PDB file of C-alpha atoms in Angstrom:
ATOM      1  CA  MET K   1      37.708 -34.693  18.270  1.00 62.00           C
ATOM      2  CA  SER K   2      36.694 -32.471  15.275  1.00 78.00           C
ATOM      3  CA  LEU K   3      40.087 -32.250  13.897  1.00 75.00           C
ATOM      4  CA  LEU K   4      40.657 -36.032  14.203  1.00 80.00           C
ATOM      5  CA  LYS K   5      37.424 -36.475  12.171  1.00 78.00           C
ATOM      6  CA  GLU K   6      38.581 -33.974   9.450  1.00 77.00           C
ATOM      7  CA  ILE K   7      41.975 -35.842   9.110  1.00 74.00           C
ATOM      8  CA  CYS K   8      40.176 -39.433   8.843  1.00 75.00           C
ATOM      9  CA  GLY K   9      37.809 -37.744   6.178  1.00 73.00           C
ATOM     10  CA  TYR K  10      40.846 -36.364   4.362  1.00 70.00           C
ATOM     11  CA  ILE K  11      42.578 -39.833   4.421  1.00 72.00           C
ATOM     12  CA  SER K  12      39.556 -41.584   3.256  1.00 75.00           C
ATOM     13  CA  ARG K  13      38.874 -39.273   0.386  1.00 72.00           C
ATOM     14  CA  ASN K  14      42.505 -38.949  -0.837  1.00 70.00           C
ATOM     15  CA  GLY K  15      44.535 -41.894   0.659  1.00 74.00           C
ATOM     16  CA  PHE K  16      47.262 -41.882   3.179  1.00 73.00           C
ATOM     17  CA  SER K  17      50.013 -41.590   0.672  1.00 75.00           C
ATOM     18  CA  THR K  18      48.491 -38.229  -0.416  1.00 74.00           C
ATOM     19  CA  LEU K  19      48.472 -36.998   3.207  1.00 73.00           C
ATOM     20  CA  LEU K  20      52.149 -38.207   3.763  1.00 77.00           C
ATOM     21  CA  ILE K  21      53.153 -36.241   0.443  1.00 76.00           C
ATOM     22  CA  GLN K  22      51.238 -33.155   1.836  1.00 78.00           C
ATOM     23  CA  VAL K  23      53.011 -33.348   5.169  1.00 79.00           C
ATOM     24  CA  VAL K  24      56.532 -33.614   3.450  1.00 78.00           C
ATOM     25  CA  GLU K  25      55.631 -30.967   1.030  1.00 82.00           C
ATOM     26  CA  VAL K  26      54.649 -28.479   3.770  1.00 82.00           C
ATOM     27  CA  TYR K  27      57.436 -28.941   6.350  1.00 81.00           C
ATOM     28  CA  LEU K  28      60.305 -30.057   4.163  1.00 82.00           C
ATOM     29  CA  GLY K  29      59.371 -27.602   1.468  1.00 81.00           C
ATOM     30  CA  PHE K  30      59.220 -24.807   4.059  1.00 83.00           C
ATOM     31  CA  LEU K  31      62.672 -25.697   5.484  1.00 83.00           C
ATOM     32  CA  LEU K  32      64.304 -25.886   1.903  1.00 87.00           C
ATOM     33  CA  ARG K  33      62.228 -22.737   0.378  1.00 88.00           C
ATOM     34  CA  TYR K  34      64.761 -20.052   1.549  1.00 89.00           C
ATOM     35  CA  LEU K  35      68.057 -22.112   1.374  1.00 88.00           C
ATOM     36  CA  PRO K  36      70.386 -20.034  -0.733  1.00 89.00           C
ATOM     37  CA  GLY K  37      73.373 -21.139  -2.939  1.00 90.00           C
ATOM     38  CA  ILE K  38      73.873 -24.540  -4.806  1.00 92.00           C
ATOM     39  CA  GLU K  39      72.871 -26.649  -1.828  1.00 91.00           C
ATOM     40  CA  GLY K  40      69.413 -24.861  -2.108  1.00 92.00           C
ATOM     41  CA  PHE K  41      69.011 -25.814  -5.803  1.00 91.00           C
ATOM     42  CA  VAL K  42      70.248 -29.324  -5.200  1.00 92.00           C
ATOM     43  CA  LEU K  43      68.027 -29.908  -2.228  1.00 92.00           C
ATOM     44  CA  ARG K  44      64.951 -28.318  -3.676  1.00 93.00           C
ATOM     45  CA  SER K  45      65.300 -30.231  -6.880  1.00 92.00           C
ATOM     46  CA  TRP K  46      65.782 -33.511  -5.027  1.00 92.00           C
ATOM     47  CA  LEU K  47      62.514 -32.874  -2.800  1.00 91.00           C
ATOM     48  CA  TYR K  48      60.289 -31.969  -5.678  1.00 93.00           C
ATOM     49  CA  ARG K  49      61.523 -34.690  -8.131  1.00 93.00           C
ATOM     50  CA  LEU K  50      60.491 -36.973  -5.299  1.00 90.00           C
ATOM     51  CA  ILE K  51      57.003 -35.551  -4.708  1.00 90.00           C
ATOM     52  CA  PHE K  52      55.900 -34.315  -8.099  1.00 94.00           C
ATOM     53  CA  LYS K  53      53.632 -36.742 -10.048  1.00 94.00           C
ATOM     54  CA  LYS K  54      56.297 -36.931 -12.673  1.00 96.00           C
ATOM     55  CA  SER K  55      59.610 -35.085 -13.218  1.00 96.00           C
ATOM     56  CA  GLY K  56      62.432 -35.166 -15.685  1.00 95.00           C
ATOM     57  CA  GLN K  57      66.126 -34.333 -15.290  1.00 94.00           C
ATOM     58  CA  GLY K  58      67.310 -30.745 -14.888  1.00 95.00           C
ATOM     59  CA  LEU K  59      64.586 -29.219 -12.468  1.00 96.00           C
ATOM     60  CA  TYR K  60      65.824 -25.771 -11.162  1.00 95.00           C
ATOM     61  CA  ILE K  61      63.717 -24.148  -8.365  1.00 96.00           C
ATOM     62  CA  PHE K  62      65.013 -21.006  -7.106  1.00 96.00           C
ATOM     63  CA  PRO K  63      64.368 -19.679  -3.654  1.00 95.00           C
ATOM     64  CA  ASN K  64      61.064 -18.571  -2.055  1.00 95.00           C
ATOM     65  CA  CYS K  65      58.947 -20.667  -4.453  1.00 95.00           C
ATOM     66  CA  THR K  66      55.686 -22.259  -2.908  1.00 94.00           C
ATOM     67  CA  LEU K  67      54.619 -25.324  -4.702  1.00 94.00           C
ATOM     68  CA  THR K  68      51.352 -27.041  -3.259  1.00 91.00           C
ATOM     69  CA  PHE K  69      49.543 -30.240  -4.247  1.00 92.00           C
ATOM     70  CA  CYS K  70      52.794 -31.409  -5.901  1.00 92.00           C
ATOM     71  CA  ASN K  71      51.515 -34.905  -6.250  1.00 91.00           C
ATOM     72  CA  ARG K  72      49.220 -33.391  -9.047  1.00 94.00           C
ATOM     73  CA  ILE K  73      52.097 -31.577 -10.857  1.00 97.00           C
ATOM     74  CA  SER K  74      54.079 -32.952 -13.752  1.00 98.00           C
ATOM     75  CA  VAL K  75      57.198 -31.438 -15.209  1.00 98.00           C
ATOM     76  CA  GLY K  76      59.489 -32.444 -18.162  1.00 98.00           C
ATOM     77  CA  LYS K  77      63.154 -31.972 -18.511  1.00 98.00           C
ATOM     78  CA  ARG K  78      65.072 -28.834 -18.127  1.00 98.00           C
ATOM     79  CA  VAL K  79      62.400 -26.676 -16.193  1.00 98.00           C
ATOM     80  CA  ALA K  80      63.414 -23.461 -14.325  1.00 98.00           C
ATOM     81  CA  ILE K  81      61.044 -22.042 -11.772  1.00 98.00           C
ATOM     82  CA  ASN K  82      62.424 -18.533 -10.698  1.00 97.00           C
ATOM     83  CA  VAL K  83      62.255 -16.780  -7.512  1.00 97.00           C
ATOM     84  CA  GLY K  84      58.714 -16.215  -5.769  1.00 97.00           C
ATOM     85  CA  CYS K  85      56.490 -18.440  -7.840  1.00 97.00           C
ATOM     86  CA  TYR K  86      53.413 -19.927  -6.543  1.00 97.00           C
ATOM     87  CA  PHE K  87      52.062 -23.109  -8.106  1.00 97.00           C
ATOM     88  CA  ASP K  88      48.818 -24.633  -6.807  1.00 96.00           C
ATOM     89  CA  GLY K  89      48.309 -28.107  -8.397  1.00 95.00           C
ATOM     90  CA  ARG K  90      44.806 -28.979  -6.858  1.00 92.00           C
ATOM     91  CA  GLY K  91      43.263 -29.263 -10.413  1.00 95.00           C
ATOM     92  CA  GLU K  92      46.757 -30.600 -11.954  1.00 97.00           C
ATOM     93  CA  ILE K  93      49.430 -28.868 -13.718  1.00 98.00           C
ATOM     94  CA  ASP K  94      51.316 -30.516 -16.613  1.00 98.00           C
ATOM     95  CA  ILE K  95      54.497 -28.600 -17.793  1.00 98.00           C
ATOM     96  CA  GLY K  96      56.583 -29.820 -20.762  1.00 98.00           C
ATOM     97  CA  SER K  97      60.317 -29.805 -21.282  1.00 98.00           C
ATOM     98  CA  ASP K  98      62.550 -26.797 -21.771  1.00 98.00           C
ATOM     99  CA  VAL K  99      60.116 -24.377 -19.792  1.00 98.00           C
ATOM    100  CA  MET K 100      61.274 -21.158 -18.030  1.00 98.00           C
ATOM    101  CA  PHE K 101      59.250 -19.342 -15.489  1.00 98.00           C
ATOM    102  CA  GLY K 102      60.327 -15.668 -14.694  1.00 98.00           C
ATOM    103  CA  PRO K 103      60.042 -14.552 -11.021  1.00 98.00           C
ATOM    104  CA  ASN K 104      56.685 -14.301  -9.202  1.00 98.00           C
ATOM    105  CA  CYS K 105      54.511 -16.290 -11.460  1.00 98.00           C
ATOM    106  CA  MET K 106      51.204 -17.608 -10.197  1.00 98.00           C
ATOM    107  CA  ILE K 107      49.886 -20.863 -11.693  1.00 98.00           C
ATOM    108  CA  VAL K 108      46.660 -21.858  -9.914  1.00 97.00           C
ATOM    109  CA  SER K 109      44.524 -24.896 -11.183  1.00 97.00           C
ATOM    110  CA  CYS K 110      41.422 -24.171  -9.186  1.00 94.00           C
ATOM    111  CA  GLU K 111      38.875 -21.143  -8.606  1.00 93.00           C
ATOM    112  CA  HIS K 112      36.359 -20.345  -6.065  1.00 90.00           C
ATOM    113  CA  GLY K 113      32.748 -20.118  -7.240  1.00 90.00           C
ATOM    114  CA  TYR K 114      31.028 -16.586  -7.080  1.00 92.00           C
ATOM    115  CA  ALA K 115      27.787 -17.127  -9.154  1.00 91.00           C
ATOM    116  CA  SER K 116      25.358 -17.053  -6.116  1.00 92.00           C
ATOM    117  CA  THR K 117      24.873 -13.622  -4.328  1.00 93.00           C
ATOM    118  CA  ASP K 118      23.012 -15.554  -1.564  1.00 94.00           C
ATOM    119  CA  ILE K 119      25.988 -17.593  -0.393  1.00 92.00           C
ATOM    120  CA  PRO K 120      29.293 -16.326   0.793  1.00 92.00           C
ATOM    121  CA  MET K 121      32.045 -16.929  -1.829  1.00 91.00           C
ATOM    122  CA  TRP K 122      34.131 -19.092   0.506  1.00 87.00           C
ATOM    123  CA  LYS K 123      31.075 -21.432   0.831  1.00 88.00           C
ATOM    124  CA  GLN K 124      30.476 -21.758  -2.807  1.00 91.00           C
ATOM    125  CA  PRO K 125      31.959 -24.737  -4.957  1.00 91.00           C
ATOM    126  CA  ILE K 126      35.508 -24.744  -5.930  1.00 90.00           C
ATOM    127  CA  SER K 127      36.181 -25.834  -9.723  1.00 93.00           C
ATOM    128  CA  TYR K 128      39.410 -27.721 -10.415  1.00 94.00           C
ATOM    129  CA  ARG K 129      40.730 -27.715 -13.904  1.00 97.00           C
ATOM    130  CA  LYS K 130      43.939 -28.812 -15.363  1.00 98.00           C
ATOM    131  CA  ILE K 131      46.612 -26.389 -16.814  1.00 98.00           C
ATOM    132  CA  VAL K 132      48.801 -27.611 -19.634  1.00 98.00           C
ATOM    133  CA  ILE K 133      52.045 -25.923 -20.725  1.00 98.00           C
ATOM    134  CA  GLY K 134      53.810 -27.255 -23.738  1.00 98.00           C
ATOM    135  CA  ASN K 135      57.475 -27.731 -24.438  1.00 98.00           C
ATOM    136  CA  ASP K 136      59.961 -24.662 -24.991  1.00 98.00           C
ATOM    137  CA  VAL K 137      57.763 -22.124 -23.329  1.00 98.00           C
ATOM    138  CA  TRP K 138      58.864 -18.809 -21.674  1.00 98.00           C
ATOM    139  CA  VAL K 139      56.653 -17.520 -19.076  1.00 98.00           C
ATOM    140  CA  GLY K 140      57.871 -14.028 -18.352  1.00 98.00           C
ATOM    141  CA  GLY K 141      57.834 -12.529 -14.744  1.00 98.00           C
ATOM    142  CA  GLY K 142      54.701 -11.873 -12.759  1.00 98.00           C
ATOM    143  CA  VAL K 143      52.478 -13.985 -15.201  1.00 98.00           C
ATOM    144  CA  SER K 144      49.193 -15.367 -13.854  1.00 98.00           C
ATOM    145  CA  ILE K 145      47.638 -18.517 -15.441  1.00 98.00           C
ATOM    146  CA  LYS K 146      44.027 -19.343 -14.800  1.00 97.00           C
ATOM    147  CA  SER K 147      42.792 -22.840 -14.400  1.00 97.00           C
ATOM    148  CA  GLY K 148      41.711 -24.812 -17.474  1.00 97.00           C
ATOM    149  CA  VAL K 149      44.355 -22.973 -19.795  1.00 98.00           C
ATOM    150  CA  THR K 150      46.512 -24.823 -22.314  1.00 98.00           C
ATOM    151  CA  ILE K 151      49.671 -22.969 -23.508  1.00 98.00           C
ATOM    152  CA  GLY K 152      50.992 -24.316 -26.903  1.00 98.00           C
ATOM    153  CA  HIS K 153      54.571 -25.392 -27.642  1.00 98.00           C
ATOM    154  CA  GLY K 154      57.075 -22.587 -28.255  1.00 98.00           C
ATOM    155  CA  SER K 155      54.989 -19.919 -27.019  1.00 98.00           C
ATOM    156  CA  VAL K 156      56.124 -16.690 -25.072  1.00 98.00           C
ATOM    157  CA  ILE K 157      53.892 -15.227 -22.441  1.00 98.00           C
ATOM    158  CA  ALA K 158      55.059 -11.440 -21.689  1.00 98.00           C
ATOM    159  CA  ALA K 159      55.750 -10.169 -18.154  1.00 98.00           C
ATOM    160  CA  GLY K 160      52.740  -9.140 -16.115  1.00 98.00           C
ATOM    161  CA  SER K 161      50.109 -10.968 -18.407  1.00 98.00           C
ATOM    162  CA  VAL K 162      47.025 -12.691 -17.161  1.00 98.00           C
ATOM    163  CA  VAL K 163      46.231 -15.740 -19.202  1.00 98.00           C
ATOM    164  CA  VAL K 164      42.572 -16.599 -19.167  1.00 97.00           C
ATOM    165  CA  ASN K 165      42.280 -18.324 -22.571  1.00 98.00           C
ATOM    166  CA  ASP K 166      44.230 -20.985 -24.464  1.00 98.00           C
ATOM    167  CA  VAL K 167      47.437 -19.921 -26.144  1.00 98.00           C
ATOM    168  CA  GLU K 168      48.231 -21.395 -29.694  1.00 98.00           C
ATOM    169  CA  PRO K 169      51.711 -22.997 -30.307  1.00 98.00           C
ATOM    170  CA  TYR K 170      54.374 -20.393 -31.145  1.00 98.00           C
ATOM    171  CA  SER K 171      52.366 -17.368 -30.129  1.00 98.00           C
ATOM    172  CA  VAL K 172      53.649 -14.277 -28.260  1.00 98.00           C
ATOM    173  CA  VAL K 173      51.052 -13.120 -25.993  1.00 98.00           C
ATOM    174  CA  GLY K 174      50.727 -10.248 -23.473  1.00 98.00           C
ATOM    175  CA  GLY K 175      48.368  -8.036 -21.616  1.00 97.00           C
ATOM    176  CA  VAL K 176      45.472  -8.191 -19.057  1.00 97.00           C
ATOM    177  CA  PRO K 177      43.887 -10.327 -20.320  1.00 97.00           C
ATOM    178  CA  ALA K 178      46.618 -11.814 -22.506  1.00 97.00           C
ATOM    179  CA  LYS K 179      46.124 -11.328 -26.227  1.00 97.00           C
ATOM    180  CA  VAL K 180      48.134 -12.522 -29.265  1.00 97.00           C
ATOM    181  CA  LEU K 181      50.833 -10.098 -30.199  1.00 97.00           C
ATOM    182  CA  LYS K 182      52.395 -12.012 -32.746  1.00 96.00           C
ATOM    183  CA  ASN K 183      53.316 -15.534 -34.057  1.00 95.00           C
ATOM    184  CA  ARG K 184      56.860 -16.671 -33.961  1.00 95.00           C
ATOM    185  CA  LEU K 185      56.480 -18.775 -37.021  1.00 92.00           C
ATOM    186  CA  ASN K 186      55.427 -15.629 -39.023  1.00 86.00           C
ATOM    187  CA  GLN K 187      58.179 -13.087 -38.063  1.00 75.00           C
ATOM    188  CA  ASP K 188      56.453 -10.471 -40.378  1.00 63.00           C
ATOM    189  CA  SER K 189      53.536  -9.868 -38.115  1.00 49.00           C
TER     190      SER K 189
END
């Protein structure tokens, strides 16, 4: 009876269409996640273009990607998401056009609270903050992007970086935490 109560509460908070998208995302996404070859690209593109909040033409999702809360993820045209990426759209993710993600990137738009030492962290509030990634951005392999971050147009994020602050347009950033290495408009730096 408790499970039924949980489901009814979820539907009343989020609506039935959100529940339906979540079910399709979990089960159909799982079936298509590991599908190899051109068939896998076509079917994953078809599925996620249907369940993303917004999606342009030319969406390429490589095998073994996990994309959750897709009804809160928007992508522009010509977006490539490489092998093993994990996107959690609970706080919303907005990706521009002509964006490339290297393998094993993690884009998570929510965070657990940890301020109180008297309350276990899993019981503390979760914060949801939108992530915005501009047009013509290259996110290298193994990059993590924290919730609330905006990455400006034309930027490059070096492999293995952890992005915790906003990135100005045309910046090249890298490191843990990511720092500006140079500006693409000023090639002398």
